[in-house]
Amino acid sequence: MEKILLLNGPNINMLGKREKEVYGSFTLEDVEQDMNQLFSQHDIELISYQSNHEGDLVDHIQSADGVYAGVIFNPAAYTHTSIALHDAIKSIQTPVIEVHISNVHQREAFRHVSMTAPACSGQIVGFGMQGYRLAAYALLENLNRFN
Ligand code: DQA
């Protein structure tokens, strides 16, 4: 069975509590449940992992190579700073789709730059929880599951 990795960076475990006016009131568990349901309909196994630690995220990206058909990745604040994550994404063949819940381009200038997006297959920004679904659809297209 093919597998997809849902990877979330720092403070995404605080969804539902943190800045609800920016991120909404859904939780990471809600996202995981939604993704599980979607991928199970396509006979794909979803593995979800969240970490607040940059090196841990690098390890997970590296170990996705050849194991997962794709990665849906919200690098959160590391988006704007992490050359290590950029390099890790570049080092693997597996497609990585970057997701941001909020529209980072409507926010502080430091959020307008993504270190990671140039290494990714694509980026989905500003669609709330649905952004994860849109990333899932992009990967399913990639895997020809809609044909
Ligand atoms: C975020 C946007 C980042 O700027 C921020 O640091 C986050 C969440 C988003 O999903 O909108 O933690 O990645």
mmCIF file with all atom_site columns, N, CA and C in Angstrom, residues 14-58:
data_model
loop_
_atom_site.group_PDB
_atom_site.id
_atom_site.type_symbol
_atom_site.label_atom_id
_atom_site.label_alt_id
_atom_site.label_comp_id
_atom_site.label_asym_id
_atom_site.label_entity_id
_atom_site.label_seq_id
_atom_site.pdbx_PDB_ins_code
_atom_site.Cartn_x
_atom_site.Cartn_y
_atom_site.Cartn_z
_atom_site.occupancy
_atom_site.B_iso_or_equiv
_atom_site.pdbx_formal_charge
_atom_site.auth_seq_id
_atom_site.auth_comp_id
_atom_site.auth_asym_id
_atom_site.auth_atom_id
_atom_site.pdbx_PDB_model_num
ATOM 1   N N  . MET A 1 14 ? -0.448  23.202 18.517 1.00 0.00 ? 14 MET A N  1
ATOM 2   C CA . MET A 1 14 ? -1.253  24.147 19.316 1.00 0.00 ? 14 MET A CA 1
ATOM 3   C C  . MET A 1 14 ? -2.489  24.638 18.564 1.00 0.00 ? 14 MET A C  1
ATOM 4   N N  . LEU A 1 15 ? -2.720  24.116 17.357 1.00 0.00 ? 15 LEU A N  1
ATOM 5   C CA . LEU A 1 15 ? -3.933  24.510 16.616 1.00 0.00 ? 15 LEU A CA 1
ATOM 6   C C  . LEU A 1 15 ? -5.164  24.252 17.486 1.00 0.00 ? 15 LEU A C  1
ATOM 7   N N  . GLY A 1 16 ? -6.122  25.154 17.385 1.00 0.00 ? 16 GLY A N  1
ATOM 8   C CA . GLY A 1 16 ? -7.328  25.035 18.221 1.00 0.00 ? 16 GLY A CA 1
ATOM 9   C C  . GLY A 1 16 ? -7.206  25.898 19.460 1.00 0.00 ? 16 GLY A C  1
ATOM 10  N N  . LYS A 1 17 ? -5.944  26.227 19.833 1.00 0.00 ? 17 LYS A N  1
ATOM 11  C CA . LYS A 1 17 ? -5.698  27.075 21.010 1.00 0.00 ? 17 LYS A CA 1
ATOM 12  C C  . LYS A 1 17 ? -4.998  28.362 20.590 1.00 0.00 ? 17 LYS A C  1
ATOM 13  N N  . ARG A 1 18 ? -4.085  28.264 19.593 1.00 0.00 ? 18 ARG A N  1
ATOM 14  C CA . ARG A 1 18 ? -3.238  29.405 19.254 1.00 0.00 ? 18 ARG A CA 1
ATOM 15  C C  . ARG A 1 18 ? -3.937  30.326 18.246 1.00 0.00 ? 18 ARG A C  1
ATOM 16  N N  . GLU A 1 19 ? -3.863  31.625 18.482 1.00 0.00 ? 19 GLU A N  1
ATOM 17  C CA . GLU A 1 19 ? -4.313  32.650 17.520 1.00 0.00 ? 19 GLU A CA 1
ATOM 18  C C  . GLU A 1 19 ? -5.475  32.185 16.632 1.00 0.00 ? 19 GLU A C  1
ATOM 19  N N  . LYS A 1 20 ? -6.586  31.907 17.263 1.00 0.00 ? 20 LYS A N  1
ATOM 20  C CA . LYS A 1 20 ? -7.738  31.353 16.530 1.00 0.00 ? 20 LYS A CA 1
ATOM 21  C C  . LYS A 1 20 ? -8.214  32.272 15.410 1.00 0.00 ? 20 LYS A C  1
ATOM 22  N N  . GLU A 1 21 ? -8.001  33.593 15.606 1.00 0.00 ? 21 GLU A N  1
ATOM 23  C CA . GLU A 1 21 ? -8.442  34.545 14.582 1.00 0.00 ? 21 GLU A CA 1
ATOM 24  C C  . GLU A 1 21 ? -7.597  34.409 13.310 1.00 0.00 ? 21 GLU A C  1
ATOM 25  N N  . VAL A 1 22 ? -6.400  33.828 13.447 1.00 0.00 ? 22 VAL A N  1
ATOM 26  C CA . VAL A 1 22 ? -5.512  33.621 12.291 1.00 0.00 ? 22 VAL A CA 1
ATOM 27  C C  . VAL A 1 22 ? -5.669  32.204 11.740 1.00 0.00 ? 22 VAL A C  1
ATOM 28  N N  . TYR A 1 23 ? -5.687  31.217 12.662 1.00 0.00 ? 23 TYR A N  1
ATOM 29  C CA . TYR A 1 23 ? -5.608  29.818 12.228 1.00 0.00 ? 23 TYR A CA 1
ATOM 30  C C  . TYR A 1 23 ? -6.924  29.053 12.318 1.00 0.00 ? 23 TYR A C  1
ATOM 31  N N  . GLY A 1 24 ? -7.957  29.691 12.898 1.00 0.00 ? 24 GLY A N  1
ATOM 32  C CA . GLY A 1 24 ? -9.223  28.983 13.052 1.00 0.00 ? 24 GLY A CA 1
ATOM 33  C C  . GLY A 1 24 ? -9.228  28.155 14.327 1.00 0.00 ? 24 GLY A C  1
ATOM 34  N N  . SER A 1 25 ? -10.300 27.411 14.528 1.00 0.00 ? 25 SER A N  1
ATOM 35  C CA . SER A 1 25 ? -10.422 26.687 15.799 1.00 0.00 ? 25 SER A CA 1
ATOM 36  C C  . SER A 1 25 ? -10.246 25.173 15.644 1.00 0.00 ? 25 SER A C  1
ATOM 37  N N  . PHE A 1 26 ? -9.935  24.715 14.442 1.00 0.00 ? 26 PHE A N  1
ATOM 38  C CA . PHE A 1 26 ? -9.711  23.271 14.255 1.00 0.00 ? 26 PHE A CA 1
ATOM 39  C C  . PHE A 1 26 ? -8.373  22.869 14.875 1.00 0.00 ? 26 PHE A C  1
ATOM 40  N N  . THR A 1 27 ? -8.276  21.597 15.191 1.00 0.00 ? 27 THR A N  1
ATOM 41  C CA . THR A 1 27 ? -7.067  21.070 15.830 1.00 0.00 ? 27 THR A CA 1
ATOM 42  C C  . THR A 1 27 ? -6.264  20.227 14.822 1.00 0.00 ? 27 THR A C  1
ATOM 43  N N  . LEU A 1 28 ? -5.047  19.885 15.217 1.00 0.00 ? 28 LEU A N  1
ATOM 44  C CA . LEU A 1 28 ? -4.230  19.003 14.373 1.00 0.00 ? 28 LEU A CA 1
ATOM 45  C C  . LEU A 1 28 ? -4.913  17.646 14.221 1.00 0.00 ? 28 LEU A C  1
ATOM 46  N N  . GLU A 1 29 ? -5.580  17.198 15.273 1.00 0.00 ? 29 GLU A N  1
ATOM 47  C CA . GLU A 1 29 ? -6.309  15.916 15.209 1.00 0.00 ? 29 GLU A CA 1
ATOM 48  C C  . GLU A 1 29 ? -7.407  15.982 14.152 1.00 0.00 ? 29 GLU A C  1
ATOM 49  N N  . ASP A 1 30 ? -8.064  17.148 14.052 1.00 0.00 ? 30 ASP A N  1
ATOM 50  C CA . ASP A 1 30 ? -9.107  17.316 13.018 1.00 0.00 ? 30 ASP A CA 1
ATOM 51  C C  . ASP A 1 30 ? -8.492  17.159 11.620 1.00 0.00 ? 30 ASP A C  1
ATOM 52  N N  . VAL A 1 31 ? -7.322  17.775 11.432 1.00 0.00 ? 31 VAL A N  1
ATOM 53  C CA . VAL A 1 31 ? -6.641  17.689 10.126 1.00 0.00 ? 31 VAL A CA 1
ATOM 54  C C  . VAL A 1 31 ? -6.285  16.233 9.837  1.00 0.00 ? 31 VAL A C  1
ATOM 55  N N  . GLU A 1 32 ? -5.736  15.567 10.846 1.00 0.00 ? 32 GLU A N  1
ATOM 56  C CA . GLU A 1 32 ? -5.310  14.171 10.669 1.00 0.00 ? 32 GLU A CA 1
ATOM 57  C C  . GLU A 1 32 ? -6.490  13.268 10.318 1.00 0.00 ? 32 GLU A C  1
ATOM 58  N N  . GLN A 1 33 ? -7.609  13.508 11.005 1.00 0.00 ? 33 GLN A N  1
ATOM 59  C CA . GLN A 1 33 ? -8.809  12.698 10.748 1.00 0.00 ? 33 GLN A CA 1
ATOM 60  C C  . GLN A 1 33 ? -9.302  12.888 9.320  1.00 0.00 ? 33 GLN A C  1
ATOM 61  N N  . ASP A 1 34 ? -9.330  14.168 8.911  1.00 0.00 ? 34 ASP A N  1
ATOM 62  C CA . ASP A 1 34 ? -9.795  14.514 7.567  1.00 0.00 ? 34 ASP A CA 1
ATOM 63  C C  . ASP A 1 34 ? -8.900  13.873 6.499  1.00 0.00 ? 34 ASP A C  1
ATOM 64  N N  . MET A 1 35 ? -7.575  13.978 6.715  1.00 0.00 ? 35 MET A N  1
ATOM 65  C CA . MET A 1 35 ? -6.614  13.427 5.755  1.00 0.00 ? 35 MET A CA 1
ATOM 66  C C  . MET A 1 35 ? -6.690  11.908 5.713  1.00 0.00 ? 35 MET A C  1
ATOM 67  N N  . ASN A 1 36 ? -6.847  11.304 6.883  1.00 0.00 ? 36 ASN A N  1
ATOM 68  C CA . ASN A 1 36 ? -6.970  9.844  6.970  1.00 0.00 ? 36 ASN A CA 1
ATOM 69  C C  . ASN A 1 36 ? -8.136  9.347  6.145  1.00 0.00 ? 36 ASN A C  1
ATOM 70  N N  . GLN A 1 37 ? -9.255  10.049 6.310  1.00 0.00 ? 37 GLN A N  1
ATOM 71  C CA . GLN A 1 37 ? -10.482 9.666  5.610  1.00 0.00 ? 37 GLN A CA 1
ATOM 72  C C  . GLN A 1 37 ? -10.290 9.792  4.103  1.00 0.00 ? 37 GLN A C  1
ATOM 73  N N  . LEU A 1 38 ? -9.706  10.919 3.701  1.00 0.00 ? 38 LEU A N  1
ATOM 74  C CA . LEU A 1 38 ? -9.513  11.171 2.270  1.00 0.00 ? 38 LEU A CA 1
ATOM 75  C C  . LEU A 1 38 ? -8.593  10.110 1.638  1.00 0.00 ? 38 LEU A C  1
ATOM 76  N N  . PHE A 1 39 ? -7.455  9.872  2.276  1.00 0.00 ? 39 PHE A N  1
ATOM 77  C CA . PHE A 1 39 ? -6.488  8.947  1.672  1.00 0.00 ? 39 PHE A CA 1
ATOM 78  C C  . PHE A 1 39 ? -6.968  7.493  1.738  1.00 0.00 ? 39 PHE A C  1
ATOM 79  N N  . SER A 1 40 ? -7.719  7.160  2.791  1.00 0.00 ? 40 SER A N  1
ATOM 80  C CA . SER A 1 40 ? -8.180  5.766  2.884  1.00 0.00 ? 40 SER A CA 1
ATOM 81  C C  . SER A 1 40 ? -9.120  5.434  1.726  1.00 0.00 ? 40 SER A C  1
ATOM 82  N N  . GLN A 1 41 ? -9.849  6.449  1.233  1.00 0.00 ? 41 GLN A N  1
ATOM 83  C CA . GLN A 1 41 ? -10.732 6.236  0.072  1.00 0.00 ? 41 GLN A CA 1
ATOM 84  C C  . GLN A 1 41 ? -9.926  5.867  -1.174 1.00 0.00 ? 41 GLN A C  1
ATOM 85  N N  . HIS A 1 42 ? -8.654  6.200  -1.160 1.00 0.00 ? 42 HIS A N  1
ATOM 86  C CA . HIS A 1 42 ? -7.790  5.908  -2.314 1.00 0.00 ? 42 HIS A CA 1
ATOM 87  C C  . HIS A 1 42 ? -6.797  4.785  -1.998 1.00 0.00 ? 42 HIS A C  1
ATOM 88  N N  . ASP A 1 43 ? -7.078  4.053  -0.927 1.00 0.00 ? 43 ASP A N  1
ATOM 89  C CA . ASP A 1 43 ? -6.206  2.949  -0.503 1.00 0.00 ? 43 ASP A CA 1
ATOM 90  C C  . ASP A 1 43 ? -4.762  3.395  -0.283 1.00 0.00 ? 43 ASP A C  1
ATOM 91  N N  . ILE A 1 44 ? -4.632  4.578  0.299  1.00 0.00 ? 44 ILE A N  1
ATOM 92  C CA . ILE A 1 44 ? -3.306  5.100  0.645  1.00 0.00 ? 44 ILE A CA 1
ATOM 93  C C  . ILE A 1 44 ? -3.261  5.256  2.160  1.00 0.00 ? 44 ILE A C  1
ATOM 94  N N  . GLU A 1 45 ? -2.135  4.841  2.728  1.00 0.00 ? 45 GLU A N  1
ATOM 95  C CA . GLU A 1 45 ? -1.973  4.959  4.178  1.00 0.00 ? 45 GLU A CA 1
ATOM 96  C C  . GLU A 1 45 ? -1.379  6.326  4.512  1.00 0.00 ? 45 GLU A C  1
ATOM 97  N N  . LEU A 1 46 ? -1.949  6.990  5.505  1.00 0.00 ? 46 LEU A N  1
ATOM 98  C CA . LEU A 1 46 ? -1.426  8.284  5.933  1.00 0.00 ? 46 LEU A CA 1
ATOM 99  C C  . LEU A 1 46 ? -0.653  8.107  7.233  1.00 0.00 ? 46 LEU A C  1
ATOM 100 N N  . ILE A 1 47 ? 0.561   8.630  7.246  1.00 0.00 ? 47 ILE A N  1
ATOM 101 C CA . ILE A 1 47 ? 1.351   8.673  8.475  1.00 0.00 ? 47 ILE A CA 1
ATOM 102 C C  . ILE A 1 47 ? 1.496   10.151 8.835  1.00 0.00 ? 47 ILE A C  1
ATOM 103 N N  . SER A 1 48 ? 1.180   10.494 10.064 1.00 0.00 ? 48 SER A N  1
ATOM 104 C CA . SER A 1 48 ? 1.242   11.897 10.477 1.00 0.00 ? 48 SER A CA 1
ATOM 105 C C  . SER A 1 48 ? 2.292   12.075 11.566 1.00 0.00 ? 48 SER A C  1
ATOM 106 N N  . TYR A 1 49 ? 3.055   13.151 11.438 1.00 0.00 ? 49 TYR A N  1
ATOM 107 C CA . TYR A 1 49 ? 4.076   13.441 12.440 1.00 0.00 ? 49 TYR A CA 1
ATOM 108 C C  . TYR A 1 49 ? 4.198   14.951 12.598 1.00 0.00 ? 49 TYR A C  1
ATOM 109 N N  . GLN A 1 50 ? 4.302   15.390 13.848 1.00 0.00 ? 50 GLN A N  1
ATOM 110 C CA . GLN A 1 50 ? 4.504   16.815 14.138 1.00 0.00 ? 50 GLN A CA 1
ATOM 111 C C  . GLN A 1 50 ? 5.706   16.953 15.049 1.00 0.00 ? 50 GLN A C  1
ATOM 112 N N  . SER A 1 51 ? 6.536   17.969 14.777 1.00 0.00 ? 51 SER A N  1
ATOM 113 C CA . SER A 1 51 ? 7.685   18.204 15.653 1.00 0.00 ? 51 SER A CA 1
ATOM 114 C C  . SER A 1 51 ? 7.938   19.696 15.804 1.00 0.00 ? 51 SER A C  1
ATOM 115 N N  . ASN A 1 52 ? 8.427   20.051 16.975 1.00 0.00 ? 52 ASN A N  1
ATOM 116 C CA . ASN A 1 52 ? 8.824   21.442 17.227 1.00 0.00 ? 52 ASN A CA 1
ATOM 117 C C  . ASN A 1 52 ? 10.313  21.644 16.966 1.00 0.00 ? 52 ASN A C  1
ATOM 118 N N  . HIS A 1 53 ? 10.995  20.598 16.457 1.00 0.00 ? 53 HIS A N  1
ATOM 119 C CA . HIS A 1 53 ? 12.459  20.621 16.356 1.00 0.00 ? 53 HIS A CA 1
ATOM 120 C C  . HIS A 1 53 ? 12.926  20.506 14.909 1.00 0.00 ? 53 HIS A C  1
ATOM 121 N N  . GLU A 1 54 ? 13.737  21.451 14.506 1.00 0.00 ? 54 GLU A N  1
ATOM 122 C CA . GLU A 1 54 ? 14.171  21.534 13.108 1.00 0.00 ? 54 GLU A CA 1
ATOM 123 C C  . GLU A 1 54 ? 14.884  20.254 12.642 1.00 0.00 ? 54 GLU A C  1
ATOM 124 N N  . GLY A 1 55 ? 15.850  19.786 13.439 1.00 0.00 ? 55 GLY A N  1
ATOM 125 C CA . GLY A 1 55 ? 16.620  18.598 13.045 1.00 0.00 ? 55 GLY A CA 1
ATOM 126 C C  . GLY A 1 55 ? 15.750  17.359 12.922 1.00 0.00 ? 55 GLY A C  1
ATOM 127 N N  . ASP A 1 56 ? 14.764  17.271 13.783 1.00 0.00 ? 56 ASP A N  1
ATOM 128 C CA . ASP A 1 56 ? 13.820  16.158 13.742 1.00 0.00 ? 56 ASP A CA 1
ATOM 129 C C  . ASP A 1 56 ? 13.041  16.184 12.423 1.00 0.00 ? 56 ASP A C  1
ATOM 130 N N  . LEU A 1 57 ? 12.659  17.384 11.993 1.00 0.00 ? 57 LEU A N  1
ATOM 131 C CA . LEU A 1 57 ? 11.937  17.523 10.718 1.00 0.00 ? 57 LEU A CA 1
ATOM 132 C C  . LEU A 1 57 ? 12.858  17.158 9.552  1.00 0.00 ? 57 LEU A C  1
ATOM 133 N N  . VAL A 1 58 ? 14.133  17.571 9.644  1.00 0.00 ? 58 VAL A N  1
ATOM 134 C CA . VAL A 1 58 ? 15.127  17.201 8.613  1.00 0.00 ? 58 VAL A CA 1
ATOM 135 C C  . VAL A 1 58 ? 15.220  15.674 8.530  1.00 0.00 ? 58 VAL A C  1
#
